[in-house]
CSV table of C-alpha atoms and ligand atoms in Angstrom, one decimal:
chain,number,residue,atom,x,y,z
A,1457,GLU,CA,-0.1,0.0,0.1
A,1458,LYS,CA,3.0,2.2,0.3
A,1459,GLY,CA,4.2,1.5,-2.9
A,1460,GLY,CA,7.7,0.4,-1.7
A,1461,TYR,CA,8.0,3.6,0.2
A,1462,GLU,CA,8.8,3.5,3.8
A,1463,HIS,CA,6.2,5.8,4.9
A,1464,PHE,CA,3.0,7.3,3.3
A,1465,MET,CA,4.7,10.9,3.5
A,1466,LEU,CA,7.5,9.9,1.4
A,1467,LYS,CA,5.2,8.1,-1.3
A,1468,GLU,CA,2.9,11.2,-1.3
A,1469,ILE,CA,6.0,13.5,-1.5
A,1470,TYR,CA,6.9,11.5,-4.8
A,1471,GLU,CA,3.4,11.6,-5.9
A,1472,GLN,CA,3.4,15.3,-6.5
A,1473,PRO,CA,4.4,15.3,-10.1
A,1474,ASN,CA,1.3,13.1,-10.9
A,1475,ALA,CA,-0.8,14.6,-8.5
A,1476,ILE,CA,-0.4,18.3,-10.0
A,1477,LYS,CA,-1.0,16.5,-13.4
A,1478,ASP,CA,-4.2,15.1,-12.2
A,1479,THR,CA,-5.3,18.5,-10.9
A,1480,TYR,CA,-4.9,20.3,-14.2
A,1481,ARG,CA,-6.1,17.3,-16.4
A,1482,GLY,CA,-8.9,18.4,-18.6
A,1483,ARG,CA,-8.8,21.9,-17.1
A,1484,LEU,CA,-5.6,23.2,-18.4
A,1485,LEU,CA,-5.5,23.3,-22.4
A,1486,ALA,CA,-2.5,25.0,-22.9
A,1487,ASP,CA,-2.2,25.0,-26.7
A,1488,LYS,CA,-5.9,26.4,-27.0
A,1489,GLY,CA,-5.2,28.9,-24.3
A,1490,ILE,CA,-8.2,27.6,-22.4
A,1491,ILE,CA,-8.6,27.0,-18.4
A,1492,GLN,CA,-11.8,25.4,-17.6
A,1493,MET,CA,-13.4,24.4,-14.5
A,1494,ALA,CA,-17.1,23.8,-14.3
A,1495,GLY,CA,-17.6,25.3,-10.9
A,1496,VAL,CA,-15.7,28.6,-12.0
A,1497,GLU,CA,-17.2,28.8,-15.3
A,1498,ASP,CA,-20.7,28.4,-14.1
A,1499,ASN,CA,-20.2,31.1,-11.5
A,1500,LEU,CA,-17.7,33.4,-13.4
A,1501,GLU,CA,-20.0,36.6,-12.9
A,1502,LYS,CA,-19.7,36.1,-9.2
A,1503,PHE,CA,-16.2,35.9,-9.3
A,1504,LEU,CA,-15.8,38.9,-11.7
A,1505,ASN,CA,-18.3,41.0,-9.6
A,1506,ALA,CA,-16.8,40.2,-6.2
A,1507,ASP,CA,-15.9,43.3,-4.2
A,1508,ARG,CA,-13.2,40.8,-2.9
A,1509,ILE,CA,-12.4,37.3,-2.1
A,1510,ILE,CA,-12.1,36.0,1.4
A,1511,ILE,CA,-10.2,32.7,1.5
A,1512,VAL,CA,-10.7,30.7,4.8
A,1513,ALA,CA,-8.8,27.7,5.7
A,1514,CYS,CA,-6.5,26.0,8.5
A,1515,GLY,CA,-2.9,24.9,8.8
A,1516,THR,CA,-1.3,23.9,5.4
A,1517,SER,CA,-4.4,24.8,3.7
A,1518,TRP,CA,-4.1,28.3,5.1
A,1519,HIS,CA,-0.7,28.6,3.8
A,1520,ALA,CA,-2.0,27.5,0.3
A,1521,GLY,CA,-4.4,30.4,0.9
A,1522,LEU,CA,-1.6,32.7,1.2
A,1523,VAL,CA,0.0,31.8,-2.0
A,1524,ALA,CA,-3.3,32.3,-3.5
A,1525,GLU,CA,-3.6,35.7,-2.3
A,1526,TYR,CA,-0.5,36.7,-4.0
A,1527,VAL,CA,-1.3,34.8,-7.4
A,1528,ILE,CA,-5.0,36.1,-7.4
A,1529,GLU,CA,-4.1,39.6,-6.6
A,1530,GLU,CA,-1.3,39.9,-9.0
A,1531,PHE,CA,-3.0,38.2,-11.9
A,1532,ALA,CA,-6.7,39.2,-11.5
A,1533,ARG,CA,-6.3,42.5,-9.4
A,1534,ILE,CA,-9.2,41.2,-7.1
A,1535,PRO,CA,-8.5,42.1,-3.5
A,1536,VAL,CA,-8.1,39.0,-1.4
A,1537,GLU,CA,-8.0,38.3,2.5
A,1538,VAL,CA,-6.9,35.1,4.0
A,1539,GLU,CA,-8.3,34.2,7.2
A,1540,TYR,CA,-7.8,31.4,9.8
A,1541,ALA,CA,-11.3,29.9,9.6
A,1542,SER,CA,-11.2,29.7,13.4
A,1543,GLU,CA,-10.8,33.4,13.9
A,1544,PHE,CA,-13.1,34.3,11.0
A,1545,ARG,CA,-16.0,32.3,12.5
A,1546,TYR,CA,-15.9,33.8,15.9
A,1547,ARG,CA,-14.9,37.4,15.3
A,1548,ASN,CA,-18.1,38.8,13.8
A,1549,PRO,CA,-16.3,39.6,10.3
A,1550,ILE,CA,-17.8,41.7,7.7
A,1551,ILE,CA,-19.3,39.6,5.0
A,1552,ASN,CA,-21.4,41.0,2.1
A,1553,LYS,CA,-23.3,39.6,-0.8
A,1554,ASN,CA,-20.7,40.6,-3.2
A,1555,ASP,CA,-18.2,38.7,-1.5
A,1556,VAL,CA,-16.8,35.3,-2.7
A,1557,VAL,CA,-15.5,33.0,-0.1
A,1558,ILE,CA,-13.0,30.2,-0.8
A,1559,ALA,CA,-12.8,27.5,1.6
A,1560,ILE,CA,-9.7,25.4,1.4
A,1561,SER,CA,-9.5,22.0,2.9
A,1562,GLN,CA,-7.8,18.6,2.0
A,1563,SER,CA,-10.1,16.5,4.1
A,1564,GLY,CA,-13.2,18.7,3.5
A,1565,GLU,CA,-14.3,18.0,7.1
A,1566,THR,CA,-12.4,20.5,9.2
A,1567,ALA,CA,-14.8,21.7,11.8
A,1568,ASP,CA,-13.7,25.4,12.0
A,1569,THR,CA,-13.5,25.8,8.1
A,1570,LEU,CA,-17.0,24.2,8.1
A,1571,ALA,CA,-18.4,26.7,10.4
A,1572,ALA,CA,-16.8,29.6,8.5
A,1573,ILE,CA,-18.6,28.4,5.3
A,1574,LYS,CA,-22.0,28.4,7.4
A,1575,LEU,CA,-21.5,32.0,8.5
A,1576,ALA,CA,-20.6,33.1,5.0
A,1577,LYS,CA,-23.5,31.4,3.5
A,1578,GLU,CA,-25.9,33.1,6.3
A,1579,ASN,CA,-24.5,36.5,5.4
A,1580,GLY,CA,-25.3,35.8,1.8
A,1581,ALA,CA,-21.7,35.2,0.5
A,1582,PHE,CA,-21.1,33.0,-2.4
A,1583,VAL,CA,-18.9,30.0,-1.2
A,1584,PHE,CA,-16.3,28.1,-3.4
A,1585,GLY,CA,-14.8,24.9,-1.9
A,1586,VAL,CA,-11.3,23.7,-2.9
A,1587,CYS,CA,-11.3,20.1,-1.5
A,1588,ASN,CA,-9.4,16.8,-2.0
A,1589,VAL,CA,-11.9,14.3,-0.5
A,1590,VAL,CA,-14.7,14.0,-3.1
A,1591,GLY,CA,-18.0,14.0,-1.4
A,1592,SER,CA,-16.6,15.6,1.9
A,1593,SER,CA,-18.8,18.0,4.2
A,1594,ILE,CA,-17.1,20.9,2.9
A,1595,SER,CA,-17.7,19.9,-0.7
A,1596,ARG,CA,-21.3,19.3,0.0
A,1597,GLU,CA,-21.7,22.6,2.2
A,1598,THR,CA,-20.3,25.0,-0.7
A,1599,HIS,CA,-22.1,26.4,-3.6
A,1600,ALA,CA,-19.7,25.2,-5.9
A,1601,GLY,CA,-15.8,24.2,-6.0
A,1602,ALA,CA,-13.2,22.5,-7.6
A,1603,TYR,CA,-11.6,19.4,-6.5
A,1604,THR,CA,-7.7,19.0,-6.3
A,1605,HIS,CA,-7.7,15.2,-7.3
A,1606,ALA,CA,-4.7,14.6,-5.5
A,1607,GLY,CA,-5.6,11.1,-4.7
A,1608,PRO,CA,-5.9,9.8,-0.9
A,1609,GLU,CA,-3.4,11.9,1.4
A,1610,ILE,CA,-2.7,9.2,4.3
A,1611,GLY,CA,0.3,11.1,5.9
A,1612,VAL,CA,-1.1,13.3,8.6
A,1613,ALA,CA,1.4,15.8,7.4
A,1614,SER,CA,0.0,17.5,4.3
A,1615,THR,CA,2.3,17.4,1.3
A,1616,LYS,CA,0.6,16.9,-2.1
A,1617,ALA,CA,-2.5,18.5,-0.9
A,1618,PHE,CA,-0.6,21.7,-0.6
A,1619,THR,CA,0.9,21.6,-4.0
A,1620,THR,CA,-2.5,20.7,-5.9
A,1621,GLN,CA,-4.2,23.3,-3.9
A,1622,ILE,CA,-2.0,25.9,-5.0
A,1623,THR,CA,-2.0,24.5,-8.7
A,1624,ILE,CA,-5.7,24.8,-8.6
A,1625,LEU,CA,-5.7,28.2,-7.1
A,1626,THR,CA,-3.3,29.3,-9.8
A,1627,LEU,CA,-5.5,28.0,-12.6
A,1628,ILE,CA,-8.6,30.0,-11.1
A,1629,ALA,CA,-6.3,33.1,-10.9
A,1630,LEU,CA,-5.4,32.7,-14.4
A,1631,ARG,CA,-8.8,32.0,-15.4
A,1632,LEU,CA,-10.0,35.4,-13.7
A,1633,ALA,CA,-7.0,37.2,-15.1
A,1634,LYS,CA,-8.4,36.4,-18.6
A,1635,ALA,CA,-11.7,37.4,-18.1
A,1636,ASN,CA,-10.7,40.5,-16.4
A,1637,GLY,CA,-8.2,41.4,-19.1
A,1638,THR,CA,-5.7,42.1,-16.3
A,1639,MET,CA,-3.1,40.0,-17.9
A,1640,SER,CA,-1.7,40.4,-21.3
A,1641,VAL,CA,-2.4,37.6,-23.8
A,1642,SER,CA,1.2,36.7,-24.2
A,1643,ASP,CA,1.8,36.3,-20.4
A,1644,TYR,CA,-1.4,34.3,-20.0
A,1645,GLN,CA,-0.2,31.9,-22.7
A,1646,ARG,CA,3.4,31.8,-21.0
A,1647,TYR,CA,1.8,30.8,-17.7
A,1648,LEU,CA,-0.3,28.3,-19.1
A,1649,HIS,CA,2.9,26.5,-21.0
A,1650,GLU,CA,4.8,27.1,-17.9
A,1651,LEU,CA,2.1,25.3,-15.8
A,1652,GLU,CA,2.3,22.3,-18.0
A,1653,LEU,CA,6.2,21.9,-17.4
A,1654,ILE,CA,5.6,22.1,-13.5
A,1655,PRO,CA,5.3,18.3,-13.0
A,1656,SER,CA,8.5,17.4,-14.8
A,1657,LYS,CA,10.1,20.3,-12.7
A,1658,VAL,CA,8.8,18.9,-9.8
A,1659,GLN,CA,10.2,15.5,-10.8
A,1660,GLU,CA,13.7,17.2,-11.2
A,1661,ALA,CA,13.2,19.0,-7.7
A,1662,LEU,CA,12.7,15.6,-6.1
A,1663,GLU,CA,16.3,14.7,-7.3
A,1664,CYS,CA,17.4,16.8,-4.3
A,1665,ASN,CA,16.5,14.0,-1.9
A,1666,VAL,CA,20.1,12.9,-1.4
A,1667,VAL,CA,21.3,16.4,-0.5
A,1668,ALA,CA,18.3,17.0,1.5
A,1669,GLU,CA,19.2,13.8,3.4
A,1670,GLN,CA,22.8,15.0,3.9
A,1671,VAL,CA,21.7,18.3,5.4
A,1672,ALA,CA,19.2,16.5,7.5
A,1673,ALA,CA,21.9,14.4,9.0
A,1674,ILE,CA,23.8,17.5,10.2
A,1675,TYR,CA,20.9,19.3,11.6
A,1676,LYS,CA,18.7,16.5,13.1
A,1677,ASP,CA,19.7,17.5,16.6
A,1678,ALA,CA,18.8,21.1,16.2
A,1679,THR,CA,16.4,22.4,18.9
A,1680,ASN,CA,15.3,25.6,16.9
A,1681,CYS,CA,15.2,26.3,13.2
A,1682,LEU,CA,14.0,29.5,11.3
A,1683,TYR,CA,12.6,29.6,7.9
A,1684,LEU,CA,12.7,32.8,5.8
A,1685,GLY,CA,11.1,33.5,2.4
A,1686,ARG,CA,9.8,36.8,0.5
A,1687,GLY,CA,6.8,37.3,-1.8
A,1688,TYR,CA,5.4,34.1,-3.0
A,1689,ASN,CA,7.8,32.2,-1.0
A,1690,PHE,CA,6.9,33.6,2.4
A,1691,PRO,CA,4.0,31.3,2.7
A,1692,VAL,CA,6.3,28.4,1.8
A,1693,ALA,CA,8.7,29.4,4.7
A,1694,LEU,CA,5.5,29.1,6.9
A,1695,GLU,CA,4.8,25.7,5.6
A,1696,GLY,CA,8.4,24.5,5.8
A,1697,ALA,CA,8.3,25.4,9.5
A,1698,LEU,CA,5.1,23.7,10.0
A,1699,LYS,CA,6.3,20.5,8.4
A,1700,LEU,CA,9.2,20.4,10.7
A,1701,LYS,CA,7.3,21.2,13.7
A,1702,GLU,CA,4.7,18.8,13.4
A,1703,ILE,CA,6.7,15.5,12.4
A,1704,SER,CA,10.1,16.2,14.0
A,1705,TYR,CA,9.1,18.1,17.0
A,1706,ILE,CA,11.8,20.7,16.5
A,1707,HIS,CA,10.4,24.2,17.3
A,1708,ALA,CA,10.5,26.3,14.1
A,1709,GLU,CA,9.2,29.5,12.8
A,1710,GLY,CA,8.5,30.8,9.5
A,1711,TYR,CA,9.0,34.5,8.8
A,1712,PRO,CA,8.8,37.0,5.9
A,1713,ALA,CA,12.8,37.4,5.4
A,1714,ALA,CA,12.6,41.2,5.9
A,1715,GLU,CA,11.0,40.9,9.1
A,1716,MET,CA,13.7,39.4,10.8
A,1717,LYS,CA,15.4,42.4,11.8
A,1718,HIS,CA,12.2,43.4,13.7
A,1719,GLY,CA,12.8,40.6,16.4
A,1720,PRO,CA,13.7,37.2,15.2
A,1721,ILE,CA,17.3,38.2,14.3
A,1722,ALA,CA,18.0,38.2,18.0
A,1723,LEU,CA,17.6,34.4,18.1
A,1724,ILE,CA,20.4,34.0,15.5
A,1725,ASP,CA,23.7,32.4,16.8
A,1726,GLU,CA,26.1,29.6,15.5
A,1727,SER,CA,23.5,27.0,16.8
A,1728,MET,CA,20.6,28.2,14.8
A,1729,PRO,CA,19.8,26.6,11.4
A,1730,VAL,CA,18.3,29.2,9.2
A,1731,VAL,CA,16.4,27.8,5.9
A,1732,VAL,CA,16.4,30.7,3.3
A,1733,ILE,CA,14.2,30.2,0.1
A,1734,ALA,CA,16.1,32.1,-2.5
A,1735,PRO,CA,15.2,31.4,-6.1
A,1736,ASN,CA,16.8,33.7,-8.5
A,1737,LYS,CA,13.4,35.6,-9.0
A,1738,GLY,CA,11.7,38.2,-7.4
A,1739,HIS,CA,13.2,39.7,-4.5
A,1740,TYR,CA,16.5,37.8,-5.0
A,1741,ASP,CA,19.0,40.8,-4.1
A,1742,LYS,CA,16.9,41.3,-1.0
A,1743,VAL,CA,17.2,37.9,0.0
A,1744,VAL,CA,20.9,37.9,-0.6
A,1745,SER,CA,21.2,40.7,1.9
A,1746,ASN,CA,19.1,39.0,4.4
A,1747,ILE,CA,21.3,35.9,4.1
A,1748,GLN,CA,24.5,38.3,4.7
A,1749,GLU,CA,22.7,39.5,7.9
A,1750,ILE,CA,22.5,35.8,9.0
A,1751,LYS,CA,26.0,35.0,8.1
A,1752,SER,CA,27.6,37.9,10.1
A,1753,ARG,CA,25.8,36.8,13.2
A,1754,SER,CA,27.2,33.2,12.6
A,1755,GLY,CA,23.8,31.5,11.8
A,1756,LYS,CA,23.8,28.2,9.6
A,1757,ILE,CA,22.4,29.0,6.2
A,1758,ILE,CA,20.6,26.2,4.2
A,1759,ALA,CA,19.5,27.9,1.2
A,1760,ILE,CA,17.0,26.9,-1.6
A,1761,VAL,CA,18.2,28.2,-4.7
A,1762,THR,CA,17.7,27.9,-8.5
A,1763,LYS,CA,20.2,25.7,-10.5
A,1764,GLY,CA,23.1,27.6,-11.7
A,1765,ASP,CA,22.9,30.1,-8.7
A,1766,VAL,CA,26.3,31.6,-7.8
A,1767,GLN,CA,25.7,34.3,-5.3
A,1768,VAL,CA,23.9,32.6,-2.6
A,1769,LYS,CA,26.2,29.5,-2.8
A,1770,GLU,CA,29.3,31.5,-1.9
A,1771,LEU,CA,27.5,32.7,1.3
A,1772,ALA,CA,25.4,29.6,2.5
A,1773,ASP,CA,26.5,26.4,4.4
A,1774,HIS,CA,24.6,24.3,2.2
A,1775,VAL,CA,22.3,24.9,-1.0
A,1776,ILE,CA,19.7,22.7,-2.2
A,1777,GLU,CA,18.8,23.3,-6.1
A,1778,ILE,CA,15.4,23.6,-7.7
A,1779,PRO,CA,14.7,24.2,-11.4
A,1780,GLU,CA,14.3,27.5,-12.9
A,1781,ALA,CA,10.7,28.7,-13.1
A,1782,ASN,CA,8.4,31.7,-13.4
A,1783,GLU,CA,8.4,33.4,-9.8
A,1784,ALA,CA,4.4,32.8,-9.2
A,1785,LEU,CA,5.0,29.3,-9.8
A,1786,THR,CA,8.3,28.8,-7.5
A,1787,PRO,CA,6.3,27.7,-4.5
A,1788,LEU,CA,5.4,24.5,-6.3
A,1789,LEU,CA,9.1,23.7,-6.5
A,1790,THR,CA,10.6,25.3,-3.3
A,1791,THR,CA,8.1,23.4,-1.2
A,1792,ILE,CA,9.7,20.1,-2.3
A,1793,PRO,CA,13.2,20.4,-0.5
A,1794,LEU,CA,11.3,21.5,2.6
A,1795,GLN,CA,9.1,18.5,2.6
A,1796,LEU,CA,12.1,16.2,2.1
A,1797,LEU,CA,14.3,18.0,4.9
A,1798,SER,CA,11.6,17.6,7.6
A,1799,TYR,CA,10.9,14.0,6.4
A,1800,HIS,CA,14.4,12.9,6.9
A,1801,ILE,CA,15.0,14.9,10.1
A,1802,ALA,CA,11.8,13.1,11.6
A,1803,VAL,CA,13.1,9.7,10.4
A,1804,MET,CA,16.6,10.2,11.9
A,1805,ARG,CA,15.1,11.3,15.1
A,1806,GLY,CA,12.9,8.2,15.2
A,1807,CYS,CA,9.4,10.1,14.9
A,1808,ASN,CA,6.5,8.5,13.7
A,1809,VAL,CA,6.4,10.3,10.5
A,1810,ASP,CA,2.9,9.2,9.3
A,1811,GLN,CA,1.1,9.8,12.4
A,1812,PRO,CA,2.8,12.5,14.7
A,1813,ARG,CA,1.9,12.7,18.3
A,1814,ASN,CA,-1.4,14.7,19.2
A,1815,LEU,CA,-2.4,15.2,15.5
A,1816,ALA,CA,-5.2,13.8,13.5
A,1817,LYS,CA,-5.7,13.7,9.8
A,1818,SER,CA,-9.0,15.1,10.2
A,1819,VAL,CA,-9.8,17.9,12.8
A,1820,THR,CA,-13.6,17.5,13.0
A,1821,VAL,CA,-13.7,19.2,16.6
A,1822,GLU,CA,-12.7,22.9,17.1
B,2498,LIG,C1,-0.5,20.1,8.5
B,2498,LIG,C2,-1.7,19.5,8.5
B,2498,LIG,C3,-2.7,20.5,8.8
B,2498,LIG,C4,-4.0,20.7,8.0
B,2498,LIG,C5,-5.2,21.3,8.6
B,2498,LIG,C6,-6.4,21.3,7.8
B,2498,LIG,O1,0.3,19.2,7.5
B,2498,LIG,O2,-1.9,18.6,7.7
B,2498,LIG,O3,-2.4,21.7,9.3
B,2498,LIG,O4,-3.5,21.4,6.9
B,2498,LIG,O5,-5.5,20.6,9.8
B,2498,LIG,O6,-6.8,20.3,7.2
B,2498,LIG,P1,-7.7,20.2,6.0
B,2498,LIG,O7,-6.9,21.0,4.7
B,2498,LIG,O8,-8.2,18.9,5.8
B,2498,LIG,O9,-9.0,21.2,6.3
């Protein structure tokens, strides 16, 4: 059942190239310049007339929501807010008829997300679900939706659910951008073709497994770890830290790299590993200066870089390479080494990777 892998988590990490393909199968027709998802097409006007999109989710799905905020706002120019479902449901939020709420949930059973959906519906919002489990409570409770089709995720730590959620939300962003005319036709076409290349790039990113295992062996006894990223990769930093916490029980924090100087930099010394997500796109130069700041305080730097990188390689203690990609699509690649790093560290520490202590796959109670 684990397909020759030692753990479900590792199997599911390796399933990602196919899972992403399954997510966009029949929906992304790059040569024709078409993105089609019934749930979106049937409700296109609601999305286009939305005053804003509110994304509600928990945990890893909330991190996917943060990536979606960046992608939807940049591509489709629709204001997006991302909320923890547990906060949203209890804080008497302002919800209007012209709001579109997107609920993201792998299991489709998360109690807080379900409650947030009910609240949004009571207030007249249109609610769209992004679920993995077909027929789940959230998929039934929402007005429309799109399944991720990632296949069953058994490992408690979410892996392929995250990358497939990002995939579908990126498809939605592109579809809305096309309808809104907020992206040039050539950029739109380019993204469609780039998306088609993602599964093979994820496959290539998985080749970092050997290096990830070597790095894991060096830092497996760490007691703390920082994860830094900017822009599209800030949510990936949060997700990387969550993966490490939940399966290895090492305390980890994710931060937007520039926030470091507002506090967390005080933590840095020679015993602090800092994972920095530094692909050659976006704010590369800014991330390089953040790395210099860590280095001058003797922090240990593990950098996720684009193949062929020179500058970060000179500064970092370790580098893990991922293939080149368009900035907005880098989260689908930078996530891979972080999953593998946590996985190997947890295995080396003798942790129960697939069923970490105190955690459940579906959180059906609040
Ligand atoms: C982390 C993890 C949890 C879930 C969260 C939401 O690896 O698995 O943080 O992401 O409990 O679950 P879903 O997506 O099922 O609503």
